[in-house]
Tab-separated table of C-alpha atoms in Angstrom:
chain	number	residue	atom	x	y	z
A	1	MET	CA	76.962	83.309	143.346
A	2	LYS	CA	74.094	86.064	144.056
A	3	TYR	CA	71.863	86.733	141.844
A	4	GLY	CA	72.206	90.129	141.221
A	5	LYS	CA	75.707	89.564	140.504
A	6	ARG	CA	74.690	86.389	137.599
A	7	LEU	CA	72.222	88.941	136.072
A	8	ARG	CA	74.976	91.757	136.236
A	9	ASN	CA	77.152	89.183	134.148
A	10	GLU	CA	74.789	88.069	132.176
A	11	VAL	CA	74.109	90.951	130.501
A	12	GLU	CA	77.609	92.382	129.855
A	13	LYS	CA	78.271	89.130	128.078
A	14	SER	CA	75.088	88.764	126.422
A	15	PHE	CA	73.525	91.953	126.242
A	16	PRO	CA	75.890	94.596	125.375
A	17	GLY	CA	72.989	97.047	123.941
A	18	TRP	CA	70.096	95.822	126.219
A	19	GLY	CA	71.642	96.909	130.158
A	20	GLY	CA	69.421	99.866	130.644
A	21	ASP	CA	66.204	97.614	129.752
A	22	PHE	CA	66.492	94.476	132.205
A	23	ILE	CA	64.677	95.226	135.630
A	24	SER	CA	67.025	96.956	137.969
A	25	TYR	CA	67.841	94.253	140.681
A	26	LYS	CA	70.203	96.488	141.944
A	27	GLN	CA	68.083	98.672	142.634
A	28	LEU	CA	65.407	97.052	143.675
A	29	LYS	CA	67.378	95.899	146.361
A	30	LYS	CA	68.912	98.815	147.337
A	31	GLN	CA	65.521	100.259	148.382
A	32	LEU	CA	64.388	96.786	149.903
A	33	ASN	CA	67.522	96.853	152.348
A	34	LEU	CA	65.803	100.452	153.776
A	35	ILE	CA	63.304	98.093	155.127
A	36	ASP	CA	64.229	97.169	158.845
A	37	PRO	CA	63.259	93.607	159.230
A	38	LEU	CA	62.789	94.538	162.614
A	39	SER	CA	60.278	96.412	161.919
A	40	ARG	CA	58.236	93.562	160.462
A	41	PRO	CA	55.715	91.152	162.269
A	42	ARG	CA	56.773	88.559	164.385
A	43	LYS	CA	54.478	85.510	164.379
A	44	ARG	CA	53.866	85.594	168.019
A	45	SER	CA	54.373	88.843	169.770
A	46	ARG	CA	54.497	89.297	173.880
A	47	ILE	CA	53.574	92.744	174.948
A	48	SER	CA	56.048	93.968	177.017
A	49	ILE	CA	56.163	97.556	179.064
A	50	GLY	CA	58.117	98.950	176.906
A	51	ASP	CA	56.396	98.646	173.118
A	52	ILE	CA	53.296	99.754	174.955
A	53	PHE	CA	55.310	102.681	175.611
A	54	ASP	CA	56.237	102.758	172.382
A	55	ALA	CA	53.394	102.399	170.511
A	56	GLY	CA	52.523	105.945	171.117
A	57	ASN	CA	55.161	107.175	168.706
A	58	GLY	CA	54.744	105.560	164.889
A	59	ARG	CA	57.311	106.934	163.747
A	60	ASP	CA	58.467	103.791	162.811
A	61	ASP	CA	55.259	102.208	161.356
A	62	VAL	CA	55.263	105.485	159.089
A	63	ASN	CA	58.742	104.843	157.865
A	64	SER	CA	58.281	101.585	157.218
A	65	MET	CA	55.377	102.365	155.533
A	66	ARG	CA	57.037	104.996	153.340
A	67	VAL	CA	59.257	102.297	152.530
A	68	ASN	CA	57.255	99.551	151.206
A	69	VAL	CA	55.980	102.445	149.239
A	70	GLY	CA	58.955	102.918	147.436
A	71	PHE	CA	59.958	99.546	146.987
A	72	THR	CA	56.607	98.307	145.591
A	73	THR	CA	56.679	101.474	142.816
A	74	LEU	CA	60.130	101.465	141.892
A	75	LEU	CA	58.881	97.580	141.164
A	76	GLY	CA	56.003	98.415	139.239
A	77	GLU	CA	57.998	101.630	137.092
A	78	GLU	CA	60.425	98.468	136.580
A	79	LEU	CA	57.906	96.410	135.519
A	80	GLN	CA	56.748	98.649	133.034
A	81	LYS	CA	60.259	99.506	132.043
A	82	VAL	CA	60.574	95.428	131.078
A	83	ASN	CA	57.432	94.934	129.762
A	84	THR	CA	57.377	97.744	127.645
A	85	PHE	CA	61.159	97.102	125.743
A	86	TYR	CA	59.879	93.026	125.238
A	87	ILE	CA	56.615	94.573	123.399
A	88	ASP	CA	58.170	97.016	121.530
A	89	LYS	CA	60.170	93.610	120.301
A	90	GLU	CA	57.763	91.666	119.877
A	91	GLU	CA	56.304	93.861	117.824
A	92	ASP	CA	59.459	94.494	115.948
A	93	TYR	CA	59.875	91.022	115.022
A	94	ILE	CA	56.316	91.045	113.863
A	95	ILE	CA	57.134	93.010	111.178
A	96	ARG	CA	60.699	91.211	110.493
A	97	LEU	CA	58.956	88.261	109.717
A	98	LYS	CA	56.914	89.381	107.990
A	99	GLU	CA	59.486	90.858	105.868
A	100	LEU	CA	61.269	87.506	105.445
A	101	GLN	CA	58.158	85.575	104.621
A	102	ASP	CA	57.633	88.098	101.731
A	103	MET	CA	61.313	87.540	100.516
A	104	GLU	CA	60.668	83.800	100.789
A	105	ALA	CA	57.604	84.361	97.816
A	106	ASN	CA	59.653	86.157	95.909
A	107	LEU	CA	63.022	84.254	95.385
A	108	SER	CA	64.248	84.214	92.169
A	109	CYS	CA	67.852	82.491	92.450
A	110	HIS	CA	70.155	80.256	94.852
A	111	ARG	CA	72.449	83.588	96.453
A	112	GLU	CA	69.379	84.501	97.684
A	113	MET	CA	68.101	81.497	99.252
A	114	LEU	CA	71.583	81.825	101.054
A	115	ASN	CA	70.866	84.873	102.393
A	116	LEU	CA	67.540	84.318	103.286
A	117	GLN	CA	68.496	81.515	105.389
A	118	LYS	CA	71.542	83.649	106.809
A	119	ASP	CA	69.291	86.533	107.654
A	120	ILE	CA	66.408	83.935	108.987
A	121	LEU	CA	69.244	81.948	111.342
A	122	GLU	CA	69.962	85.759	112.632
A	123	PHE	CA	66.644	86.510	113.321
A	124	HIS	CA	66.163	83.136	115.190
A	125	GLY	CA	69.071	84.232	117.437
A	126	GLU	CA	67.536	87.433	117.797
A	127	MET	CA	64.261	85.555	118.953
A	128	VAL	CA	66.067	82.994	121.452
A	129	GLN	CA	67.998	86.045	122.416
A	130	LEU	CA	64.753	87.855	123.650
A	131	LEU	CA	63.555	84.734	125.355
A	132	GLN	CA	66.402	84.857	127.609
A	133	TYR	CA	65.759	88.446	128.493
A	134	SER	CA	62.314	87.359	129.239
A	135	VAL	CA	63.535	84.380	131.558
A	136	LEU	CA	65.984	86.088	133.140
A	137	ASN	CA	63.892	89.383	134.120
A	138	SER	CA	60.607	86.953	135.678
A	139	THR	CA	63.439	85.348	137.786
A	140	GLY	CA	64.516	88.715	138.959
A	141	PHE	CA	61.020	89.786	139.523
A	142	VAL	CA	60.391	86.683	141.432
A	143	LYS	CA	63.242	86.379	143.789
A	144	ILE	CA	62.595	90.609	144.061
A	145	VAL	CA	59.483	89.551	145.749
A	146	LYS	CA	60.300	86.907	148.018
A	147	LYS	CA	63.520	88.728	149.235
A	148	HIS	CA	60.737	91.691	150.146
A	149	LYS	CA	58.052	88.811	152.219
A	150	LYS	CA	61.411	87.294	153.914
A	151	ARG	CA	62.717	91.112	155.068
A	152	SER	CA	59.247	92.778	155.584
A	153	GLY	CA	56.873	89.724	156.897
A	154	SER	CA	54.042	91.266	154.455
A	155	SER	CA	53.102	89.923	151.234
A	156	ILE	CA	52.674	92.371	148.480
A	157	HIS	CA	53.755	88.514	146.332
A	158	VAL	CA	50.010	88.218	146.847
A	159	SER	CA	48.697	91.538	145.592
A	160	PHE	CA	51.126	91.805	143.207
A	161	MET	CA	52.831	88.779	141.679
A	162	PRO	CA	49.284	87.503	139.549
A	163	ARG	CA	49.602	91.084	137.926
A	164	VAL	CA	52.930	90.475	136.775
A	165	LEU	CA	52.247	86.682	135.533
A	166	GLU	CA	49.266	88.406	133.463
A	167	GLN	CA	52.287	90.750	131.697
A	168	PRO	CA	53.567	90.107	128.057
A	169	ILE	CA	57.050	88.771	129.398
A	170	PHE	CA	55.834	86.528	131.359
A	171	SER	CA	53.580	84.966	128.644
A	172	THR	CA	56.256	84.160	125.378
A	173	GLY	CA	53.516	82.524	123.831
A	174	LEU	CA	53.285	85.037	120.530
A	175	LEU	CA	57.641	84.596	120.591
A	176	TYR	CA	57.367	80.781	120.654
A	177	LYS	CA	55.024	80.991	117.977
A	178	LEU	CA	57.592	83.560	115.722
A	179	MET	CA	59.791	81.019	116.669
A	180	LYS	CA	58.568	78.029	115.431
A	181	GLU	CA	57.163	79.879	111.753
A	182	CYS	CA	60.628	80.909	111.850
A	183	GLU	CA	61.777	77.466	111.868
A	184	ALA	CA	59.225	76.389	109.491
A	185	MET	CA	60.798	78.523	107.530
A	186	LEU	CA	64.043	77.225	107.517
A	187	TYR	CA	63.016	73.468	107.226
A	188	ARG	CA	61.218	74.833	103.710
A	189	LEU	CA	64.264	76.265	102.244
A	190	PHE	CA	66.483	73.581	103.774
A	191	LEU	CA	64.352	70.855	101.288
A	192	ASP	CA	63.937	73.661	98.821
A	193	ASP	CA	67.953	73.315	98.816
A	194	GLU	CA	68.257	69.912	98.398
A	195	PRO	CA	68.534	68.116	94.921
């Protein structure tokens, strides 16, 4: 199964409310398909008489460059969209963890502890889901840039990928830290729950 279909199926199955916040892989693929694979430079190009006469035309080069710019613009917009969603979720999770920690510090009965354990488990599940969101989008970016390189012969990955890899969606350290803190809270609560 192709990645675009797998991504769409996974989003529909696991992320019903987040569909519009994922990478628009299909749109990027459509933009990529506008690039003429024949216009890319070949490893060894031999100049023919026809090439010399067609060289003055230049329309194909301008059109190819316009399509490449359109692709990179869309790619940048998609990265911004995915990153913004990810950062917003991380910020929400920082606030939510603080609320759960405050609830842990102010427990007064066994029932509250059970409810807090349930809330923490649900919260941890949400963070795992955001981690999966990160992996799916990251994979999508890597795959579409690789397809661009293969189709166009140009190497936007040299300039684009280092910038992408520095984005929060690719650096999940904070999310892992939040998950570990959540797990530590659960550990403390379950230890306190034992006789």
